[in-house]
C-alpha positions as a printed Julia matrix, in Angstrom:
293×3 Matrix{Float64}:
  -9.52   21.52   -1.36
  -6.06   21.84   -2.99
  -4.75   18.23   -2.88
  -1.28   17.13   -3.97
  -0.63   13.45   -4.75
   3.07   12.62   -4.74
   3.89   10.1    -7.52
   2.2     8.98  -10.68
   2.15    5.16  -10.43
  -0.99    3.06  -10.82
  -1.9     3.63   -7.26
  -1.63    7.2    -7.49
  -3.73    7.3   -10.64
  -6.53    5.22   -9.22
  -6.52    7.54   -6.2
  -6.62   10.61   -8.4
  -9.57    9.31  -10.42
 -11.44    8.38   -7.38
 -11.34   11.79   -5.75
 -14.36   14.17   -5.9
 -14.34   16.5    -8.87
 -14.48   19.68   -6.77
 -11.06   19.1    -5.42
  -8.17   21.02   -7.1
  -5.9    18.12   -7.87
  -2.27   18.25   -8.66
   0.44   15.43   -9.1
   4.02   15.82   -8.14
   6.35   14.02  -10.57
  10.13   13.41  -10.84
  10.34   14.57  -14.5
   7.65   17.21  -15.31
   7.21   17.57  -19.07
   3.92   19.57  -19.08
   1.8    21.64  -16.76
  -1.02   19.14  -16.9
  -1.51   15.46  -17.07
  -4.42   13.37  -18.38
  -4.98   10.32  -16.2
  -7.19    7.33  -17.2
  -8.08    4.37  -15.24
 -10.47    1.45  -15.73
 -11.89   -1.07  -13.22
 -11.46   -4.74  -14.3
 -14.83   -6.57  -14.3
 -15.03  -10.3   -15.38
 -11.61  -10.25  -17.05
 -12.1    -7.0   -19.03
 -11.95   -3.26  -18.45
 -15.08   -1.48  -17.56
 -17.0     0.04  -20.54
 -16.62    3.57  -18.78
 -12.98    4.37  -17.81
 -12.53    7.26  -15.5
 -10.6    10.11  -16.85
  -9.18   13.17  -15.02
  -7.05   16.13  -16.18
  -4.66   17.23  -13.19
  -2.01   19.74  -12.74
   1.7    18.68  -12.53
   4.5    20.0   -10.51
   8.14   18.78   -9.97
   8.71   16.59   -6.93
  11.34   19.01   -5.7
   8.95   21.97   -5.8
   8.16   22.46   -2.14
   7.12   26.28   -2.41
   3.34   25.88   -2.64
   0.75   25.48    0.02
  -1.64   22.5    -0.09
  -4.57   21.66    1.98
  -3.68   17.83    1.66
  -0.52   16.25    0.59
  -0.77   12.5    -0.01
   2.39   10.49   -0.77
   2.25    7.28   -2.74
   6.12    7.35   -2.98
   8.47    5.95   -0.31
   8.84    8.28    2.68
  12.56    7.71    2.9
  13.16   10.09   -0.31
  14.33   13.53    0.91
  12.13   15.37   -1.83
   9.14   13.46   -0.54
   9.86   14.4     2.99
  10.38   18.11    1.99
   6.87   18.16    0.4
   5.29   16.45    3.46
   7.19   18.92    5.88
   6.08   21.77    3.73
   3.19   24.29    4.28
   0.26   21.91    4.08
  -2.63   21.41    6.55
  -2.95   17.63    6.51
  -0.48   14.96    5.19
  -1.1    11.3     4.42
   0.75    8.34    2.89
  -0.44    4.98    1.39
   2.33    3.17    3.37
   1.86    0.11    5.63
   5.53    0.02    6.83
   5.83    0.74   10.58
   9.03    2.77   10.26
   7.43    4.99    7.58
   4.31    5.59    9.68
   6.83    6.86   12.39
   8.35    9.2     9.77
   4.81   10.49    8.89
   3.91   11.16   12.34
   7.27   13.18   12.98
   6.96   15.11    9.89
   3.29   15.97   10.64
   4.11   17.48   14.04
   0.89   19.0    15.42
  -0.93   18.76   12.02
  -3.42   16.04   11.37
  -2.06   13.06    9.48
  -3.2     9.69    8.39
  -3.0     6.67    6.11
  -4.87    5.85    2.86
  -4.53    2.21    2.12
  -5.49    0.79   -1.28
  -7.8    -2.19   -1.2
  -7.11   -3.1    -4.89
  -4.59   -4.3    -7.29
  -3.64   -1.97  -10.29
  -1.29   -2.33  -13.19
  -0.1    -0.06  -15.88
  -0.79   -0.72  -19.59
  -2.32    1.56  -22.24
  -4.28    2.72  -19.19
  -4.27    1.85  -15.52
  -6.44   -1.37  -14.99
  -7.33   -2.07  -11.48
  -9.38   -4.77   -9.58
 -11.12   -4.36   -6.26
 -12.23   -7.71   -4.66
 -14.23   -5.98   -2.02
 -16.74   -3.06   -1.56
 -14.21   -0.34   -0.61
 -11.39    1.03   -2.81
  -9.55    2.59    0.33
  -9.24    2.29    4.06
  -8.24    5.36    6.0
  -6.64    5.4     9.41
  -4.9     7.7    11.84
  -5.92   11.05   13.2
  -7.12   12.5     9.8
  -8.95    9.4     8.8
 -12.47   10.97    8.77
 -11.3    13.96    6.59
  -9.33   11.54    4.27
 -12.39    9.38    3.92
 -14.29   12.39    2.64
 -12.05   12.96   -0.25
 -13.27   10.4    -2.7
 -16.34   11.05   -4.89
 -18.53    8.81   -2.85
 -18.52    7.96    0.79
 -18.95    4.26   -0.25
 -15.48    4.25   -1.73
 -13.48    4.45    1.69
 -13.92    3.2     5.16
 -12.16    4.16    8.34
 -10.31    2.1    10.85
  -7.83    2.15   13.68
  -4.29    2.73   13.01
  -3.23   -0.87   14.07
  -5.6    -2.53   11.52
  -3.73   -1.69    8.22
  -0.38   -2.42    9.84
  -1.52   -5.77   11.2
  -3.09   -6.64    7.78
   0.22   -6.11    6.27
   1.93   -8.12    8.87
  -0.37  -10.91    7.91
  -0.21  -10.82    4.14
   3.24   -9.43    3.22
   5.25  -12.26    4.9
   3.19  -14.62    2.84
   3.75  -12.72   -0.42
   7.6   -12.6     0.37
   7.77  -16.44    0.87
   5.55  -16.88   -2.2
   7.94  -14.58   -4.14
  10.88  -16.88   -3.24
   8.97  -19.71   -4.9
   8.21  -17.77   -8.05
   4.49  -17.22   -7.14
   3.87  -20.86   -7.85
   0.09  -21.26   -7.26
   0.77  -24.74   -5.75
   3.44  -24.14   -3.2
   4.75  -27.2    -1.26
   3.59  -28.16    2.17
   6.81  -26.77    3.8
   6.42  -23.52    1.98
   2.98  -22.97    3.08
   3.96  -23.87    6.71
   6.73  -21.18    6.47
   4.26  -18.61    5.29
   2.08  -19.4     8.36
   5.02  -19.23   10.85
   6.53  -15.97    9.29
   3.15  -14.26    9.28
   2.4   -15.31   12.89
   5.69  -13.72   14.07
   5.18  -10.49   12.07
   1.55  -10.14   13.36
   2.47  -10.87   17.09
   5.16   -8.24   16.81
   2.73   -5.51   15.4
   0.07   -6.44   17.92
   2.46   -6.11   20.89
   3.56   -2.77   19.68
  -0.08   -1.53   19.88
  -0.74   -3.51   23.23
  -3.35   -5.6    21.54
  -4.21   -9.34   22.13
  -1.96  -11.83   20.5
  -3.53  -12.71   17.19
  -4.73  -16.24   16.19
  -2.3   -17.52   13.7
  -3.62  -18.1    10.2
  -3.62  -21.93    9.59
  -1.42  -23.24    6.78
  -4.33  -24.96    5.16
  -6.29  -21.64    4.94
  -3.18  -20.16    3.26
  -2.96  -22.9     0.76
  -6.71  -22.44   -0.12
  -6.3   -18.81   -0.64
  -3.34  -19.15   -2.77
  -5.16  -21.63   -4.97
  -8.27  -19.62   -5.16
  -6.79  -16.01   -5.81
  -5.71  -16.62   -9.36
  -9.23  -17.96  -10.25
 -10.79  -14.72   -8.74
  -8.56  -12.03  -10.04
  -9.37  -10.8   -13.62
  -5.69  -10.45  -14.47
  -2.57  -12.62  -14.87
  -1.92  -12.73  -10.98
   1.46  -14.45  -11.0
   2.66  -12.06  -13.72
   1.43   -9.0   -11.72
   2.79  -10.15   -8.44
   6.14  -10.82   -9.98
   6.32   -7.4   -11.66
   4.98   -5.53   -8.74
   6.65   -7.16   -5.72
   9.76   -7.93   -7.8
  10.28   -4.18   -8.08
   9.43   -3.4    -4.44
  11.71   -5.87   -2.69
  13.61   -3.21   -0.77
  10.12   -2.1     0.81
   9.42   -5.74    1.73
  12.82   -5.95    3.27
  12.2    -2.68    5.2
   8.87   -4.34    6.59
  10.79   -7.4     7.74
  13.38   -5.2     9.42
  10.59   -3.22   11.21
   8.77   -6.5    12.31
  12.14   -7.95   13.6
  12.84   -4.78   15.55
   9.35   -4.73   17.04
   9.66   -8.27   17.88
  12.89   -7.87   19.71
  11.69   -4.82   21.68
   8.72   -6.73   22.84
  10.87   -9.9    23.6
   9.06  -12.17   20.86
  10.53  -14.78   18.61
  11.62  -13.37   15.3
  13.82  -16.31   13.93
  11.47  -17.03   11.05
  11.33  -13.39   10.0
  15.21  -13.14   10.32
  15.68  -16.24    8.11
  13.23  -14.79    5.53
  14.98  -11.44    5.43
  18.35  -13.0     4.73
  16.99  -15.24    2.04
  14.98  -12.37    0.34
  17.99  -10.04    0.48
  20.16  -12.77   -1.05
  17.52  -13.15   -3.9
  17.33   -9.6    -5.01
  16.72   -7.18   -2.09
  18.97   -4.44   -0.98
């Protein structure tokens, strides 16, 4: 199939080098300097890159070029950008995004119209250096959801690289983890947060997860205990084969507006379903004051 990936960041490059070789793959970039790009990614194992990095030569088009037809368009860029929306609204058969932001899922659904659409959610951490280095703690690199989930799952080189799930699962996963990350960001990604900070993480995650669950008419979730959160935060830097605080600071520090958008969405969903959102609202104010939009 003719596949267009919007964006060339670390996630886009891992996605590109994970797709089956028979697909005709092109990347849409903001500043095109050549007709083709050479992408190289390496999986981190035991603190060092794999001996066999994956390399792929792909076509390149400008992000504002919406004149061509694609079988699949996958955006790794924010869906609020007009040029991204134009590509997704263009003459393609299937559209997808890596987003876990509820309002962006609504935009994707609207842009799709009668066409199949879906989510491709990365299950790895990736950072850019001389080449993109990435770490996947589980078996699967991607989870796909939405009406086109089965087709999207078939795109990678091996069926073992991706799994399918219901649409609510990746949104509830983000509602569990991202509030924790947001509070962690406020304390500088300290691997030994205070008791009050961990309790706040648990309270904010509980509000966000409850709001998403209510939107999908699912049973109220069991809150994640503060002691479990503390154990996870202490364990993660020992497991990750990268400088995790540095990675999180660089990655989420540059994506604060997206985190704020998630908080806005959870607050809206909570209010619409008559649920408490005071912890979410307080976190949104503080995160915005410390560098959000």
